[in-house]
XYZ file of C-alpha atoms in Angstrom:
739
model
C 25.805 1.788 -10.547
C 28.545 4.230 -9.540
C 28.952 5.497 -13.143
C 25.198 5.960 -13.525
C 24.923 7.899 -10.281
C 28.040 9.903 -11.216
C 26.253 11.093 -14.341
C 23.055 11.870 -12.382
C 24.987 13.897 -9.887
C 26.828 15.786 -12.549
C 23.634 16.533 -14.411
C 21.761 17.613 -11.282
C 24.687 19.920 -10.342
C 24.610 21.495 -13.795
C 20.813 21.904 -13.876
C 20.247 22.789 -10.285
C 17.334 25.134 -10.819
C 15.450 22.603 -12.964
C 16.075 19.780 -10.444
C 14.774 21.920 -7.572
C 11.832 23.071 -9.580
C 10.747 19.532 -10.486
C 10.865 18.435 -6.852
C 8.837 21.454 -5.803
C 6.229 20.479 -8.441
C 6.089 16.993 -6.861
C 5.564 18.575 -3.476
C 2.828 20.820 -4.820
C 0.986 17.952 -6.493
C 0.992 15.785 -3.389
C 0.012 18.746 -1.257
C -2.904 19.564 -3.553
C -4.019 15.925 -3.479
C -3.848 15.921 0.309
C -5.872 19.149 0.569
C -8.615 17.636 -1.603
C -8.753 14.400 0.403
C -11.401 13.730 3.006
C -11.637 11.237 5.816
C -9.166 10.192 8.546
C -7.306 7.112 9.433
C -8.875 4.125 11.076
C -7.280 2.715 14.229
C -9.105 -0.616 14.087
C -7.052 -3.730 13.406
C -8.533 -6.589 11.388
C -6.836 -9.817 10.337
C -8.491 -12.051 7.677
C -8.655 -15.736 8.542
C -8.516 -15.581 12.362
C -11.463 -16.731 14.435
C -12.348 -13.379 15.913
C -12.530 -11.888 12.409
C -14.769 -14.708 11.250
C -17.106 -13.844 14.142
C -17.196 -10.214 13.037
C -17.982 -11.251 9.476
C -20.671 -13.646 10.589
C -22.324 -11.031 12.833
C -22.350 -8.610 9.909
C -24.194 -11.205 7.850
C -26.574 -12.574 10.441
C -27.163 -9.433 12.551
C -26.960 -6.643 9.999
C -28.610 -4.176 12.367
C -25.691 -4.598 14.779
C -23.302 -3.245 12.144
C -20.108 -4.677 13.578
C -18.007 -2.348 11.463
C -19.952 0.742 12.525
C -18.647 3.285 14.990
C -19.802 3.111 18.575
C -19.356 4.942 21.844
C -20.041 4.205 25.476
C -20.973 7.202 27.570
C -20.341 6.546 31.279
C -22.367 8.584 33.808
C -21.682 8.717 37.560
C -23.760 10.566 40.134
C -22.043 12.824 42.676
C -21.062 11.188 45.949
C -24.041 10.313 48.060
C -26.486 10.446 45.152
C -28.074 7.843 42.807
C -28.781 7.989 39.120
C -32.351 6.912 39.870
C -33.023 10.164 41.728
C -35.791 12.042 39.924
C -33.634 15.026 38.880
C -30.720 12.839 37.807
C -33.029 10.512 35.832
C -34.430 13.410 33.825
C -30.907 14.690 33.128
C -29.879 11.327 31.774
C -33.010 11.268 29.578
C -31.946 14.621 28.198
C -28.450 13.254 27.565
C -29.869 10.293 25.603
C -31.960 12.699 23.564
C -29.013 14.985 22.808
C -26.875 11.971 21.757
C -29.588 10.769 19.372
C -29.697 14.191 17.802
C -25.976 14.699 17.666
C -25.677 13.156 14.215
C -27.900 11.762 11.453
C -25.492 8.800 11.505
C -26.556 7.748 15.006
C -28.471 4.465 14.634
C -29.470 4.026 18.292
C -28.796 5.081 21.840
C -29.419 2.602 24.670
C -30.893 4.323 27.719
C -29.109 3.079 30.877
C -32.367 2.470 32.692
C -34.105 0.651 29.832
C -30.949 -1.384 29.040
C -30.449 -2.096 32.773
C -26.841 -0.886 32.515
C -26.748 0.579 36.037
C -24.178 -0.572 38.589
C -25.218 -2.482 41.729
C -24.744 0.644 43.917
C -26.921 2.706 41.578
C -24.299 5.408 41.199
C -22.812 4.547 37.790
C -24.363 3.708 34.428
C -23.596 3.863 30.779
C -25.413 4.554 27.527
C -24.294 2.732 24.323
C -24.358 4.849 21.153
C -24.189 2.975 17.818
C -23.653 4.581 14.387
C -24.587 3.488 10.908
C -21.197 4.711 9.589
C -17.633 3.578 10.078
C -15.393 5.627 12.443
C -13.430 7.133 9.562
C -16.688 8.394 7.962
C -17.762 10.521 10.940
C -17.242 14.216 10.349
C -15.854 16.941 12.584
C -19.421 18.127 13.078
C -20.433 14.705 14.404
C -17.573 14.785 16.903
C -18.229 18.350 18.040
C -21.918 17.765 18.648
C -21.148 14.613 20.531
C -18.675 16.457 22.724
C -21.177 19.210 23.271
C -23.780 16.790 24.515
C -21.326 15.532 27.143
C -20.297 19.071 28.156
C -23.923 20.102 28.574
C -24.694 17.254 30.976
C -21.464 17.847 32.931
C -22.853 21.272 33.891
C -25.512 19.519 35.961
C -22.869 18.035 38.286
C -22.900 14.540 36.808
C -19.488 12.948 36.062
C -19.528 12.047 32.390
C -16.779 10.343 30.373
C -16.762 8.399 27.092
C -14.888 5.804 25.110
C -15.194 3.999 21.837
C -14.354 4.294 18.127
C -16.844 7.138 17.593
C -14.747 9.620 19.557
C -12.710 12.178 17.674
C -9.241 10.878 16.869
C -6.434 12.502 18.864
C -4.772 15.403 17.139
C -1.306 14.392 15.977
C 1.099 16.680 17.793
C 4.167 17.896 15.967
C 6.271 18.319 19.149
C 7.978 14.936 18.778
C 9.033 15.689 15.208
C 10.181 19.199 16.288
C 12.379 17.816 19.108
C 14.009 15.265 16.826
C 14.497 17.885 14.126
C 16.201 20.305 16.570
C 18.495 17.540 17.778
C 19.418 16.833 14.187
C 20.180 20.471 13.519
C 22.584 20.668 16.459
C 24.410 17.487 15.508
C 24.730 18.517 11.841
C 26.113 21.926 12.724
C 28.645 20.394 15.079
C 29.629 17.724 12.541
C 30.016 20.038 9.589
C 30.894 23.358 11.270
C 28.736 25.015 8.641
C 25.062 26.072 8.691
C 24.915 25.684 4.939
C 26.250 22.131 5.038
C 23.856 21.295 7.880
C 20.937 22.842 6.055
C 21.199 20.668 2.954
C 20.325 17.349 4.656
C 17.644 19.077 6.648
C 16.018 20.632 3.563
C 16.197 17.369 1.705
C 14.604 15.442 4.605
C 11.859 18.026 5.123
C 10.972 17.988 1.430
C 10.847 14.208 1.448
C 8.605 14.091 4.539
C 6.334 16.745 3.031
C 5.950 14.725 -0.215
C 5.361 11.464 1.692
C 2.850 12.965 4.094
C 0.971 14.571 1.218
C 0.709 11.205 -0.533
C -0.320 9.374 2.602
C -2.941 11.979 3.438
C -4.343 11.788 -0.052
C -4.585 7.987 0.089
C -5.751 7.645 3.718
C -9.504 7.610 3.017
C -9.217 5.566 -0.177
C -7.017 2.870 1.390
C -8.399 3.143 4.928
C -4.913 3.634 6.319
C -4.221 3.199 10.054
C -3.892 6.357 12.119
C -0.298 5.382 13.039
C 0.831 5.084 9.381
C 1.743 8.763 8.983
C 3.664 8.869 12.298
C 5.761 5.883 11.310
C 6.438 7.239 7.842
C 7.387 10.650 9.309
C 9.672 9.027 11.901
C 11.523 6.900 9.374
C 11.480 9.363 6.493
C 12.970 12.142 8.580
C 15.691 9.927 9.974
C 16.838 8.296 6.754
C 16.289 11.433 4.727
C 18.777 13.335 6.924
C 21.238 10.444 7.044
C 21.321 9.734 3.293
C 21.891 13.398 2.418
C 24.470 13.651 5.201
C 26.630 10.922 3.655
C 26.610 12.524 0.217
C 27.409 16.016 1.582
C 30.183 14.562 3.706
C 31.683 12.636 0.743
C 31.499 15.855 -1.301
C 33.586 17.663 1.306
C 36.075 14.729 1.237
C 36.336 14.871 -2.566
C 36.961 18.597 -2.427
C 39.662 17.965 0.166
C 41.276 15.573 -2.303
C 41.530 18.426 -4.810
C 38.559 17.773 -7.085
C 36.541 20.668 -8.510
C 33.027 21.319 -7.263
C 31.072 19.717 -10.063
C 33.262 16.636 -10.296
C 33.316 16.313 -6.472
C 29.514 16.320 -6.400
C 29.414 13.747 -9.142
C 32.020 11.539 -7.407
C 30.174 11.842 -4.122
C 26.969 10.743 -5.846
C 28.738 7.848 -7.539
C 30.317 6.523 -4.345
C 28.282 7.610 -1.289
C 25.206 7.679 -3.519
C 25.715 3.999 -4.386
C 25.877 3.182 -0.689
C 22.689 5.229 -0.175
C 20.890 3.260 -2.874
C 21.814 -0.145 -1.545
C 21.210 0.932 2.051
C 17.766 2.171 1.085
C 17.140 -1.025 -0.846
C 17.696 -3.099 2.305
C 15.331 -0.904 4.256
C 12.681 -1.178 1.524
C 13.082 -4.973 1.475
C 12.524 -5.122 5.239
C 9.442 -2.895 5.133
C 7.791 -4.447 2.087
C 8.434 -7.838 3.631
C 5.907 -6.979 6.300
C 3.237 -8.113 3.800
C 4.087 -11.761 4.680
C 2.129 -11.327 7.949
C -1.018 -10.871 5.904
C -2.314 -8.104 8.105
C -3.680 -5.277 5.907
C -2.963 -2.482 8.349
C 0.670 -3.641 8.850
C 1.148 -4.046 5.085
C -0.107 -0.539 4.546
C 2.188 0.834 7.253
C 5.157 -1.012 5.741
C 4.358 0.198 2.238
C 3.953 3.806 3.361
C 7.217 3.705 5.288
C 8.977 2.080 2.333
C 7.629 4.865 0.160
C 9.122 7.433 2.511
C 12.547 5.680 2.211
C 12.303 5.600 -1.595
C 11.574 9.330 -1.716
C 14.524 9.946 0.664
C 16.869 7.950 -1.604
C 15.684 9.751 -4.799
C 16.075 13.116 -3.152
C 19.580 12.280 -1.876
C 20.926 11.270 -5.285
C 19.208 14.109 -7.272
C 18.382 17.119 -5.077
C 21.478 17.040 -2.888
C 23.922 17.418 -5.823
C 21.737 20.294 -7.061
C 21.803 21.960 -3.637
C 25.599 21.641 -3.569
C 25.670 23.645 -6.820
C 23.993 26.563 -5.052
C 26.794 26.894 -2.506
C 29.737 24.775 -3.525
C 32.244 26.716 -1.355
C 30.136 27.716 1.587
C 29.240 24.057 2.194
C 32.900 23.426 3.064
C 32.689 25.699 6.106
C 34.988 28.522 7.055
C 37.852 26.238 8.036
C 37.518 24.153 4.947
C 37.584 27.204 2.629
C 40.699 28.527 4.358
C 42.614 25.273 4.528
C 41.187 23.671 1.358
C 40.502 20.463 3.304
C 36.714 20.365 3.289
C 36.744 21.103 6.980
C 38.842 18.153 7.976
C 41.449 18.735 10.659
C 44.498 16.855 9.466
C 46.495 17.686 12.555
C 44.225 15.821 14.929
C 43.364 12.111 14.795
C 39.582 11.697 14.527
C 37.873 10.084 17.483
C 36.507 7.271 15.304
C 40.019 6.467 14.114
C 41.360 6.394 17.674
C 38.516 4.086 18.611
C 39.407 1.778 15.708
C 43.013 1.611 16.925
C 41.750 0.700 20.402
C 39.541 -2.121 19.049
C 42.296 -3.532 16.828
C 44.743 -3.730 19.786
C 42.497 -6.196 21.602
C 39.819 -7.547 19.154
C 39.015 -10.713 21.072
C 38.344 -8.970 24.352
C 36.288 -6.208 22.680
C 34.257 -8.722 20.714
C 33.445 -10.886 23.729
C 32.560 -7.962 26.053
C 30.367 -6.253 23.482
C 28.496 -9.451 22.506
C 27.965 -10.518 26.147
C 26.766 -7.007 27.048
C 24.094 -7.103 24.331
C 23.142 -10.635 25.349
C 22.525 -9.577 28.946
C 20.370 -6.637 27.889
C 18.446 -9.009 25.614
C 17.533 -11.389 28.480
C 14.173 -9.686 29.314
C 12.989 -10.377 25.779
C 12.393 -13.962 26.849
C 9.438 -12.704 28.910
C 7.894 -10.690 26.109
C 4.062 -10.491 26.322
C 2.111 -9.255 23.345
C -1.252 -7.503 23.184
C -3.051 -4.605 21.611
C -3.487 -1.411 23.595
C -6.889 -0.634 25.062
C -8.245 2.291 27.038
C -6.363 1.145 30.168
C -3.081 2.071 28.364
C -4.142 5.672 27.630
C -2.952 8.604 29.706
C -4.979 9.135 32.863
C -6.034 12.568 31.670
C -8.017 11.226 28.688
C -11.747 10.686 28.808
C -11.268 7.112 27.502
C -9.048 6.231 30.420
C -11.428 7.855 32.920
C -14.392 5.970 31.389
C -12.419 2.683 31.570
C -11.532 3.250 35.230
C -15.157 4.113 36.167
C -16.499 0.965 34.458
C -13.818 -1.222 36.072
C -14.609 0.171 39.567
C -18.366 -0.197 39.180
C -18.798 -3.305 36.996
C -15.538 -5.214 37.452
C -12.230 -5.211 35.569
C -13.436 -7.528 32.827
C -16.457 -5.445 31.888
C -14.578 -3.378 29.281
C -13.453 -6.489 27.443
C -16.485 -8.747 26.941
C -16.256 -11.830 24.763
C -18.789 -12.592 22.058
C -19.809 -16.230 21.460
C -21.548 -17.012 18.211
C -23.389 -20.318 17.636
C -24.865 -21.058 14.171
C -26.461 -23.968 12.382
C -28.870 -24.578 9.528
C -31.745 -25.262 11.851
C -33.199 -23.303 14.799
C -33.577 -26.355 17.003
C -29.968 -27.441 16.523
C -28.729 -23.934 17.309
C -30.753 -23.739 20.514
C -29.483 -27.152 21.620
C -25.902 -26.090 21.047
C -26.499 -22.761 22.853
C -27.800 -24.552 25.903
C -24.847 -26.944 26.062
C -22.245 -24.210 25.475
C -23.779 -21.711 27.940
C -23.810 -24.274 30.691
C -20.204 -25.261 30.046
C -19.007 -21.654 29.965
C -20.720 -20.741 33.223
C -18.652 -23.395 34.979
C -15.349 -21.696 34.110
C -13.841 -19.919 37.148
C -12.889 -16.616 35.443
C -16.395 -15.966 34.067
C -18.324 -13.124 35.768
C -21.513 -12.967 33.642
C -22.992 -14.963 30.805
C -25.871 -13.106 29.121
C -28.924 -14.838 27.627
C -28.540 -15.700 23.987
C -29.816 -13.244 21.372
C -31.085 -14.863 18.163
C -31.194 -13.401 14.683
C -34.453 -13.102 12.750
C -34.080 -16.579 11.241
C -33.330 -18.195 14.537
C -30.324 -20.097 13.186
C -27.673 -17.966 14.783
C -27.240 -16.940 18.403
C -24.984 -14.347 20.036
C -23.916 -14.721 23.654
C -21.944 -12.159 25.645
C -19.452 -13.391 28.314
C -17.914 -10.929 30.755
C -14.629 -12.113 32.301
C -13.626 -11.379 35.878
C -10.130 -10.292 34.822
C -8.951 -7.286 32.807
C -8.973 -7.485 29.041
C -5.163 -7.402 28.658
C -4.446 -9.908 31.462
C -3.073 -13.453 31.022
C -6.115 -14.781 32.861
C -8.433 -13.432 30.152
C -6.239 -14.929 27.445
C -6.451 -18.314 29.192
C -10.226 -17.911 29.453
C -10.498 -17.351 25.724
C -8.612 -20.559 25.042
C -10.773 -22.432 27.604
C -13.999 -21.206 26.020
C -12.767 -22.180 22.571
C -12.003 -25.621 23.866
C -15.628 -25.804 25.149
C -16.869 -24.496 21.816
C -15.002 -27.176 19.908
C -16.431 -29.861 22.169
C -19.964 -28.461 21.709
C -19.475 -28.341 17.917
C -18.284 -31.980 17.864
C -21.289 -33.064 19.994
C -24.059 -31.075 18.225
C -22.697 -30.285 14.766
C -23.345 -26.536 15.218
C -20.451 -24.109 14.621
C -19.352 -22.197 17.736
C -16.751 -19.443 17.795
C -15.388 -16.777 20.159
C -14.945 -13.176 19.033
C -15.096 -9.601 20.312
C -12.333 -7.010 20.585
C -10.542 -8.828 23.376
C -10.451 -12.080 21.440
C -9.379 -10.143 18.351
C -6.421 -8.731 20.238
C -5.388 -12.171 21.400
C -5.646 -13.624 17.955
C -3.688 -10.778 16.387
C -0.898 -11.233 19.012
C -0.700 -14.985 18.255
C -0.633 -14.279 14.498
C 2.241 -11.830 14.906
C 4.225 -14.240 17.134
C 3.836 -16.983 14.507
C 4.937 -14.588 11.698
C 8.218 -13.338 13.242
C 10.300 -16.379 12.280
C 9.333 -16.568 8.583
C 9.562 -12.813 8.318
C 13.076 -12.843 9.772
C 14.146 -15.619 7.386
C 12.720 -13.690 4.428
C 14.354 -10.315 5.014
C 17.631 -11.643 6.375
C 17.871 -13.993 3.348
C 17.119 -11.301 0.796
C 19.420 -8.755 2.486
C 22.290 -11.243 2.664
C 22.040 -11.725 -1.077
C 22.099 -7.906 -1.601
C 25.091 -7.544 0.714
C 26.947 -10.402 -1.026
C 26.441 -8.466 -4.234
C 27.670 -5.232 -2.632
C 30.696 -6.522 -0.676
C 31.671 -9.507 -2.814
C 31.969 -11.531 0.374
C 30.149 -14.343 2.242
C 31.403 -13.751 5.774
C 30.755 -9.943 5.905
C 26.962 -10.307 5.145
C 26.638 -13.180 7.589
C 28.381 -11.192 10.273
C 26.099 -8.254 9.491
C 23.024 -10.432 9.963
C 24.240 -11.878 13.270
C 25.039 -8.375 14.536
C 21.488 -7.289 13.649
C 19.982 -10.186 15.624
C 22.014 -9.117 18.675
C 20.922 -5.477 18.438
C 17.218 -6.229 17.796
C 17.089 -8.720 20.688
C 18.805 -6.194 22.982
C 16.304 -3.446 21.999
C 13.381 -5.814 22.617
C 14.898 -6.660 26.022
C 15.123 -2.987 26.858
C 11.553 -2.465 25.644
C 10.252 -5.237 27.927
C 12.182 -3.928 30.906
C 10.732 -0.447 30.579
C 7.288 -0.742 29.027
C 6.323 -4.152 30.416
C 8.188 -4.302 33.741
C 8.163 -0.555 34.441
C 11.918 0.020 34.918
C 12.634 3.768 34.659
C 9.059 4.390 33.549
C 8.877 7.646 35.548
C 11.890 8.982 33.741
C 10.117 8.435 30.425
C 6.753 9.721 31.618
C 5.127 6.315 31.223
C 1.961 6.164 33.300
C 1.004 2.508 32.789
C 2.808 -0.720 31.941
C 1.553 -3.878 30.326
C 1.901 -6.154 27.295
C 3.910 -4.852 24.404
C 1.853 -3.844 21.382
C 1.455 -6.834 19.115
C 2.772 -4.975 16.095
C 5.921 -3.836 17.853
C 8.300 -6.851 17.613
C 7.721 -7.519 13.880
C 7.636 -3.824 13.006
C 10.825 -3.221 14.987
C 12.509 -6.193 13.336
C 11.760 -4.777 9.903
C 12.806 -1.176 10.647
C 15.848 -2.045 12.760
C 17.103 -4.472 10.196
C 16.918 -1.840 7.527
C 18.712 0.750 9.699
C 21.316 -1.787 10.738
C 22.096 -2.476 7.120
C 22.392 1.304 6.524
C 25.306 1.554 8.962
C 26.762 -1.675 7.683
C 26.769 -0.393 4.109
C 27.984 3.134 4.933
C 30.853 2.034 7.157
C 31.986 -1.242 5.608
C 31.785 0.155 2.043
C 34.485 2.642 2.878
C 36.544 -0.121 4.560
C 36.197 -2.313 1.448
C 37.016 0.666 -0.772
C 40.390 1.056 1.018
C 40.945 -2.736 0.860
C 40.306 -3.069 -2.884
C 42.678 -0.110 -3.441
C 45.535 -2.046 -1.817
C 45.328 -1.443 1.937
C 45.852 -4.383 4.266
C 42.884 -5.735 6.240
C 43.727 -3.789 9.441
C 44.769 -0.657 7.602
C 41.546 -0.738 5.606
C 39.604 -0.697 8.915
C 41.602 2.321 10.076
C 41.046 4.133 6.755
C 37.358 3.345 6.789
C 36.926 4.694 10.297
C 39.019 7.782 9.493
C 36.791 8.749 6.607
C 33.358 7.443 7.625
C 33.460 6.971 11.388
C 32.573 10.528 12.281
C 29.699 10.619 9.812
C 28.345 7.291 10.982
C 28.426 8.546 14.537
C 26.604 11.746 13.520
C 24.036 9.785 11.523
C 23.401 7.435 14.466
C 23.027 10.305 16.927
C 20.596 12.018 14.507
C 18.487 8.915 14.195
C 18.573 8.373 17.930
C 17.450 11.910 18.485
C 14.664 11.718 15.937
C 13.327 8.491 17.320
C 13.812 9.513 20.986
C 11.720 12.653 20.290
C 8.659 10.428 19.848
C 8.994 9.090 23.398
C 7.364 12.307 24.580
C 4.155 11.588 22.637
C 0.887 10.382 24.183
C 0.177 7.473 21.870
C 1.388 4.245 23.615
C 2.463 2.578 20.359
C 4.396 5.564 19.028
C 5.994 6.099 22.472
C 7.185 2.506 22.637
C 8.280 2.571 18.966
C 10.331 5.715 19.590
C 12.068 4.152 22.583
C 12.630 0.756 20.972
C 14.051 2.265 17.773
C 16.283 4.773 19.527
C 17.677 1.997 21.713
C 18.179 -0.262 18.708
C 20.133 2.458 16.881
C 22.404 2.973 19.865
C 23.020 -0.752 20.207
C 23.514 -1.373 16.493
C 25.501 1.700 15.521
C 27.809 2.028 18.496
C 28.099 -1.548 19.823
C 27.639 -3.703 16.714
C 28.905 -1.644 13.774
C 31.482 0.530 15.536
C 32.799 -2.129 17.900
C 31.930 -5.744 16.960
C 32.326 -5.223 13.206
C 35.940 -3.929 13.289
C 36.848 -6.535 15.885
C 35.473 -9.350 13.733
C 37.028 -7.943 10.526
C 40.414 -7.757 12.256
C 40.144 -11.371 13.411
C 38.976 -12.606 9.932
C 41.691 -10.680 8.048
C 41.748 -11.304 4.297
C 39.186 -14.124 4.709
C 36.552 -11.526 5.351
C 36.715 -10.320 1.723
C 36.960 -13.702 0.044
C 34.333 -15.009 -2.388
C 34.321 -18.383 -4.152
C 35.589 -17.929 -7.677
C 32.542 -19.628 -9.253
C 30.213 -17.222 -7.457
C 32.401 -14.202 -8.223
C 32.154 -14.954 -11.949
C 28.367 -15.164 -11.802
C 27.643 -12.041 -9.730
C 27.308 -8.726 -11.558
C 29.766 -6.040 -10.528
C 27.898 -3.047 -9.159
C 31.046 -0.958 -8.485
C 29.816 0.547 -5.239
C 33.353 1.695 -4.503
C 33.418 3.877 -7.598
C 36.426 2.256 -9.280
C 35.139 3.104 -12.733
C 34.471 6.694 -11.594
C 38.042 6.910 -10.338
C 39.329 5.564 -13.667
C 37.283 7.744 -15.938
C 36.714 10.960 -13.962
C 38.899 14.015 -14.165
C 42.110 13.963 -12.149
C 42.221 16.063 -8.983
C 43.349 19.573 -9.586
C 43.488 22.232 -6.929
C 43.774 24.824 -9.713
C 40.574 23.798 -11.413
C 37.804 23.761 -8.773
C 35.083 23.885 -11.411
C 36.505 21.216 -13.771
C 37.618 23.806 -16.258
C 34.465 25.789 -15.992
C 33.650 28.853 -13.840
C 32.904 27.864 -10.264
C 29.202 28.193 -9.216
C 28.651 30.731 -6.499
C 24.956 30.274 -6.015
C 23.768 32.804 -8.587
C 21.317 31.531 -11.171
């Protein structure tokens, strides 16, 4: 591996213009494909095999006019204080609104007039009109959204309070402020780390190019693959973070090789062979974790994982090809002013690095440090035991959005459970059998204490299938509503056993509950899969059994601590005002398993980057403790910088409006802090010091069977040119950046 990457790095350095040109062509192709793409992402979550999804599929078959997959909107209208919607002037204004909504798009299938549908509150002040479309949400055009919004604005001019919610509303524009904040943080850290704008600019340029290519590909495939609206944000978040970090490690290793006396081209090749090998294996662990999301069998999560994995693959390819080429454009300026004067690559040999001093501190008292760090993470992880899962609804949106205002108006006028109705479906081969089952089930459901309203059954044209709407008394995301769904399903099973008719519970609220349960059940097998595969990869990399096991245990500590922090802030509301969090509630169902995958990959990044350098020193003759010191001396500063960059990139997303992205940004930034600074920089050296030589032992029978990947670059060191301060260009003229 190291020899192969050495050759790639040397070739990219020599043919820098060709390498850059080829990557720009890739960017242009993906950009052109994105520009020619049409359609946006879909925010709906479906899960094949669960009961709520079966209800949706059955409704689509038996009630085709309902078009369960079609877009819909609920327009909520409230009269000014002291007035009623039934007042003559207000009634005519609502009739005009209904007319405008019908004409807002040729894709509008129907608009239910509040008076005809009897959707007026008991006090007569609030009502709603339901708009259904014949097209899916992703198929609605900008014109459809604009004309819909114009209809609402026109009626607002009459003095009526009008708000709307539903899948037919225009998707929120994806703000770039979060990415910009994270990017600026990365710039500052890189400049401080390298002391050179040129050196800082190379990782940034590589990451931006990678994100551009990934976003172009995702945009081009969004309509064809019906990608979720959060897919691009996740891929951007991860692609930017790993793209900067991977390039950072290669640039840093280049400076170290130059400090050792190697010429520019050979230093770039050596950096690619050593740090590049670590980048490849670190990226591989991230890809394993993200691709492993497919085991949940949730199409939207699989797509998000694949897109994010694609972003990581692009980042790895750019790091091992484009970065050596960029080094060829400014082989001396990348060293910084101090490095060019001293010939040390910018390293200050007179002052002991902070990371090395920290390693000495840990090695003086490894037991105490290990116990304190592990117990600290365990305490932070305690709230994770109270983790509640759910999918966000309009109640979790910012109070300034029309969806949240519509939700609040409906909850005030019709009850908190009105926005989360349950759909009961009863079906049988015969009409009489269906009617008998409907009667029995309706009576049983009405007796449940949390039921507010049970609507009369609506039958399909054949009369063999009935649809019943049940409105809970409690809010959609509450535990009481979840208990009610389970109680109704128990009644449905009893009815099915007694009558032979099939009875199921669906609707968006039931779908959210089923998805949360599916995710909870999938966490354990998913963890077993990715941890098992990654341990095998790390055994191959480190030629050790204990080091990979320790890495996996450290990951579990950091991910549990990050989940605990997530629960404390986003579920319990601790420090929510500091983060600008308006509402608290259950954690998004996707969050734990998505965080497990991403955090595991990132944790292995730091494990590979830091421990590879420690093992490199060990295999070259250093003792176990001295190897730790050497590893921290050479890689500690860069690992700290990489962790701070990732923390900054992820933390930048906390300022966004989307609840899922906000929570993801917080959870990932917390996880990076816990894993990089507590686990990798503290627990790992303490554990390695206590294990001594045993940490690097491998059974002889296994050692003979495992291929040698040479991640430490031993073959490169044996075959590459010897260091020579007099031959910076390996016997050839040094590149100065001119073509």
